[in-house]
Amino acid sequence: VASGVNVIAVSMGPAVVTRVAAASNWRMSFLVAGIASLIVALALIKVLREVPFSQDAAGGEKKESMWSIIGKLMKNRNVILSFILGILCMCGYWTLMLYATLFFSTVGGRDITSAGAIVSFMGVLAVVWTIFVPKVSDFMGRKPALVMWFALCAVMPFVMFGAPSSMGAVIVYALVGGIPGAVIPFFQAIIPGESLPNYMLGTASGLIIGVSEIVGGAAWPAIAGIIAGKSGYPTVILIAGIAFTAGAVLSLLLKETKGKNKLDQNSEEEK
């Protein structure tokens, strides 16, 4: 799923909208993107089939109220850290998604189509990262892998901030820019899924995704826009590096979940 997002939105998207903007204006490029979304909506109406929901789908597992489950989630260290890591990752991720093209075209001195091509090339590699990044954790463990990936993500904005017009900034961004998106499944699904019994996963995943998107995907871009308007694009790029660095440090506090027996974990929770 994450790879599909990168193919369409990160690889193809920047190349298309920047070329439309160069040929006409940015308003027209947004119109093209909006039409594409409407086409997808119509396709979903045609092909999706509703799956009946049964309250007995839990297979006899413990039934609890949502508030009771939330109370238990707030006592789990990995879940709390997933909330924080989610916000930090989204802040860094959306900073780069929103401002990389503008950064390379204004601060880096490149024309808009070249900046779009840089972002598109990053999106092509992001498809590979979405498969490779989680897979590495199957061998070295979730905690050390997440520390490593967050630290690598932090290098990219620091290089962009320090040498915005250099080829090194372009290369580092193109090579590493897809990693933040590949890290998202760790705090949305992998770590909570291995830290909780099955009947809590829907609530946990929904809350983590919701909070991280509201704070990191909605509130932060608005704040970043104000900062960019007052201090320039390099400042928000620098903040992205700080967010990724904080993510690497906080990942050290995680309890390792790789290899935990889910059946034993569920039995322990039932007791």
Coordinates of C-alpha atoms in Angstrom, one line a residue:
V1 CA 0.0 0.0 0.0
A2 CA 2.7 2.4 1.0
S3 CA 4.6 1.7 -2.3
G4 CA 1.5 2.5 -4.3
V5 CA 1.2 5.8 -2.6
N6 CA 4.8 6.6 -3.5
V7 CA 4.4 5.6 -7.1
I8 CA 1.3 7.8 -7.6
A9 CA 1.7 10.7 -5.2
V10 CA 5.4 11.1 -4.7
S11 CA 6.9 9.9 -8.0
M12 CA 4.3 10.9 -10.6
G13 CA 2.7 13.8 -8.7
P14 CA 5.5 16.3 -8.5
A15 CA 6.6 15.8 -12.1
V16 CA 3.0 16.4 -13.4
V17 CA 2.0 19.3 -11.2
T18 CA 5.3 21.2 -11.6
R19 CA 5.1 20.9 -15.4
V20 CA 1.5 22.0 -15.5
A21 CA 2.5 25.0 -13.2
A22 CA 5.4 25.9 -15.5
A23 CA 3.1 25.7 -18.6
S24 CA 0.3 27.7 -17.0
N25 CA 0.1 28.4 -13.3
W26 CA -0.1 26.8 -9.9
R27 CA -3.9 27.1 -9.8
M28 CA -4.2 25.0 -12.9
S29 CA -1.9 22.3 -11.4
F30 CA -4.1 22.1 -8.3
L31 CA -7.1 21.7 -10.6
V32 CA -5.4 18.8 -12.4
A33 CA -4.7 17.1 -9.0
G34 CA -8.3 17.7 -7.9
I35 CA -9.7 16.1 -11.1
A36 CA -7.4 13.1 -10.6
S37 CA -8.8 12.7 -7.0
L38 CA -12.4 12.8 -8.3
I39 CA -11.6 10.1 -10.9
V40 CA -10.3 7.9 -8.1
A41 CA -13.5 8.6 -6.0
L42 CA -15.7 7.6 -8.9
A43 CA -13.6 4.4 -9.5
L44 CA -14.0 3.5 -5.8
I45 CA -17.7 3.9 -6.0
K46 CA -17.7 1.4 -8.9
V47 CA -15.3 -1.3 -7.7
L48 CA -15.4 -1.3 -3.8
R49 CA -17.7 -3.8 -2.2
E50 CA -19.0 -3.3 1.4
V51 CA -17.9 -5.9 3.9
P52 CA -20.6 -6.7 6.5
F53 CA -19.4 -5.9 10.0
S54 CA -20.2 -8.3 12.8
Q55 CA -19.7 -7.5 16.5
D56 CA -18.8 -11.1 17.0
A57 CA -15.9 -10.9 14.6
A58 CA -13.5 -10.8 17.6
G59 CA -14.0 -14.5 17.9
G60 CA -15.0 -14.5 21.6
E61 CA -12.1 -12.3 22.8
K62 CA -12.7 -10.0 25.7
K63 CA -15.3 -7.2 24.9
E64 CA -14.5 -3.9 26.5
S65 CA -15.7 -0.4 26.2
M66 CA -13.6 2.0 24.0
W67 CA -12.7 4.1 27.1
S68 CA -11.5 1.0 29.0
I69 CA -9.3 0.1 26.1
I70 CA -7.9 3.6 25.8
G71 CA -7.1 3.6 29.5
K72 CA -5.0 0.4 29.0
L73 CA -3.3 1.9 25.9
M74 CA -2.2 4.9 27.9
K75 CA -0.3 2.5 30.3
N76 CA 1.7 0.9 27.5
R77 CA 5.1 2.5 27.0
N78 CA 5.4 1.5 23.3
V79 CA 2.0 3.0 22.6
I80 CA 2.7 6.3 24.2
L81 CA 6.1 6.5 22.3
S82 CA 4.2 5.6 19.1
F83 CA 2.0 8.6 19.6
I84 CA 5.1 10.9 20.0
L85 CA 7.1 9.2 17.3
G86 CA 4.1 9.5 15.0
I87 CA 3.9 13.2 15.5
L88 CA 7.6 13.8 15.0
C89 CA 7.7 11.7 11.9
M90 CA 4.7 13.4 10.4
C91 CA 6.2 16.8 11.1
G92 CA 9.4 15.9 9.4
Y93 CA 7.7 14.0 6.6
W94 CA 5.1 16.7 5.7
T95 CA 7.8 19.5 5.9
L96 CA 9.8 17.8 3.2
M97 CA 6.7 16.9 1.1
L98 CA 5.4 20.4 1.2
Y99 CA 8.6 22.4 1.0
A100 CA 11.3 20.4 -0.8
T101 CA 10.2 21.6 -4.3
L102 CA 10.0 25.2 -3.1
F103 CA 13.3 24.9 -1.2
F104 CA 15.3 23.6 -4.2
S105 CA 13.7 26.1 -6.6
T106 CA 14.1 29.2 -4.4
V107 CA 16.9 28.6 -1.9
G108 CA 18.7 26.0 -4.1
G109 CA 18.5 28.2 -7.2
R110 CA 17.0 25.5 -9.5
D111 CA 14.1 26.0 -11.9
I112 CA 10.8 24.6 -10.9
T113 CA 10.8 21.7 -13.4
S114 CA 14.2 20.6 -12.2
A115 CA 13.1 20.8 -8.6
G116 CA 10.0 18.7 -9.4
A117 CA 12.3 16.1 -11.2
I118 CA 14.4 15.9 -8.0
V119 CA 11.3 15.2 -5.9
S120 CA 10.0 12.6 -8.4
F121 CA 13.4 10.8 -8.4
M122 CA 13.2 10.6 -4.7
G123 CA 9.7 9.2 -5.0
V124 CA 11.0 6.4 -7.2
L125 CA 13.5 5.3 -4.6
A126 CA 10.8 5.7 -1.9
V127 CA 9.0 2.8 -3.5
V128 CA 12.0 0.6 -2.7
W129 CA 12.4 2.1 0.8
T130 CA 8.8 1.3 1.8
I131 CA 9.6 -2.4 1.3
F132 CA 13.3 -2.4 2.5
V133 CA 13.0 -0.3 5.7
P134 CA 10.5 -2.5 7.6
K135 CA 12.1 -5.6 6.3
V136 CA 15.5 -4.7 7.8
S137 CA 13.8 -4.6 11.2
D138 CA 12.9 -8.3 10.8
F139 CA 16.6 -9.0 11.1
M140 CA 18.0 -6.4 13.4
G141 CA 14.9 -5.7 15.6
R142 CA 12.3 -2.9 15.6
K143 CA 14.1 -0.7 18.1
P144 CA 17.6 -0.5 16.6
A145 CA 16.1 -0.3 13.1
L146 CA 13.9 2.6 14.0
V147 CA 16.8 4.5 15.8
M148 CA 19.0 4.0 12.7
W149 CA 16.3 5.1 10.2
F150 CA 15.3 8.2 12.2
A151 CA 19.0 9.2 12.5
L152 CA 19.5 8.7 8.7
C153 CA 16.4 10.8 8.1
A154 CA 17.9 13.6 10.2
V155 CA 21.1 13.8 8.1
M156 CA 19.1 14.8 5.0
P157 CA 17.5 18.2 6.2
F158 CA 20.7 19.1 8.0
V159 CA 22.7 18.8 4.7
M160 CA 20.0 20.7 2.8
F161 CA 20.1 23.5 5.4
G162 CA 23.9 23.7 5.5
A163 CA 24.5 23.5 1.7
P164 CA 21.2 24.2 -0.1
S165 CA 22.6 24.8 -3.6
S166 CA 25.1 21.9 -3.6
M167 CA 24.8 18.7 -5.5
G168 CA 25.3 16.9 -2.2
A169 CA 21.9 18.3 -0.9
V170 CA 20.2 17.0 -4.0
I171 CA 21.8 13.6 -3.8
V172 CA 21.1 13.1 -0.1
Y173 CA 17.5 14.2 -0.5
A174 CA 17.0 11.9 -3.5
L175 CA 18.5 8.9 -1.7
V176 CA 17.1 9.4 1.8
G177 CA 13.9 11.5 1.2
G178 CA 11.7 8.4 0.9
I179 CA 12.7 6.9 4.3
P180 CA 10.4 9.0 6.5
G181 CA 7.3 7.7 4.6
A182 CA 8.7 4.1 5.0
V183 CA 9.0 4.6 8.8
I184 CA 5.3 5.4 9.2
P185 CA 4.2 1.8 9.4
F186 CA 6.4 1.3 12.5
F187 CA 4.4 3.5 14.8
Q188 CA 1.0 3.0 13.0
A189 CA 1.0 -0.8 12.9
I190 CA 4.1 -2.8 13.5
I191 CA 5.1 -1.8 17.0
P192 CA 1.5 -1.4 18.4
G193 CA 0.6 -4.7 16.7
E194 CA 3.4 -6.5 18.5
S195 CA 2.9 -4.7 21.8
L196 CA -0.9 -5.3 22.3
P197 CA -3.5 -8.0 22.2
N198 CA -5.5 -8.2 19.0
Y199 CA -8.7 -6.7 20.3
M200 CA -6.9 -3.4 21.1
L201 CA -5.3 -2.9 17.7
G202 CA -8.1 -1.1 15.9
T203 CA -8.4 1.5 18.7
A204 CA -4.7 1.9 19.1
S205 CA -3.9 2.2 15.4
G206 CA -6.8 4.6 14.8
L207 CA -5.8 6.8 17.6
I208 CA -2.1 6.9 16.7
I209 CA -2.9 7.6 13.1
G210 CA -5.5 10.2 14.0
V211 CA -3.4 12.1 16.5
S212 CA -0.2 12.1 14.4
E213 CA -2.1 13.3 11.3
I214 CA -4.0 16.0 13.2
V215 CA -0.9 17.4 14.9
G216 CA 1.9 16.5 12.4
G217 CA -0.2 16.5 9.2
A218 CA -2.6 19.3 9.8
A219 CA -1.5 21.7 12.6
W220 CA 2.2 21.6 11.9
P221 CA 2.0 22.5 8.2
A222 CA 0.0 25.6 9.1
I223 CA 2.6 26.5 11.7
A224 CA 5.4 25.7 9.3
G225 CA 3.8 28.1 6.8
I226 CA 4.0 30.9 9.3
I227 CA 7.6 30.1 10.1
A228 CA 8.5 29.9 6.4
G229 CA 6.9 33.3 5.8
K230 CA 8.8 34.9 8.6
S231 CA 12.2 33.1 8.6
G232 CA 12.4 31.4 5.2
Y233 CA 12.3 27.8 3.9
P234 CA 15.7 26.8 5.4
T235 CA 14.3 27.3 8.9
V236 CA 11.4 24.8 8.5
I237 CA 13.9 22.3 6.8
L238 CA 16.1 22.7 9.9
I239 CA 13.1 22.0 12.2
A240 CA 12.4 18.8 10.2
G241 CA 16.0 17.7 11.0
I242 CA 15.4 18.4 14.7
A243 CA 12.2 16.4 14.7
F244 CA 13.9 13.4 13.1
T245 CA 16.7 13.7 15.6
A246 CA 14.2 13.7 18.5
G247 CA 12.6 10.6 17.0
A248 CA 15.9 8.8 17.0
V249 CA 16.6 9.6 20.6
L250 CA 13.1 8.7 21.8
S251 CA 13.2 5.4 19.9
L252 CA 15.9 4.3 22.3
L253 CA 13.2 4.1 25.0
L254 CA 11.1 1.6 23.1
K255 CA 10.7 -2.0 24.3
E256 CA 11.8 -4.4 21.7
T257 CA 8.9 -6.3 20.2
K258 CA 10.4 -8.4 17.4
G259 CA 10.0 -12.1 18.0
K260 CA 7.4 -11.8 20.8
N261 CA 4.9 -14.6 20.8
K262 CA 1.5 -13.1 20.1
L263 CA -0.5 -16.0 21.5
D264 CA 1.4 -15.9 24.8
Q265 CA 0.9 -12.1 24.9
N266 CA -2.8 -12.4 24.4
S267 CA -3.1 -15.1 27.1
E268 CA -1.1 -12.9 29.5
E269 CA -3.4 -10.0 28.8
E270 CA -6.5 -12.1 29.4
K271 CA -5.2 -13.1 32.8

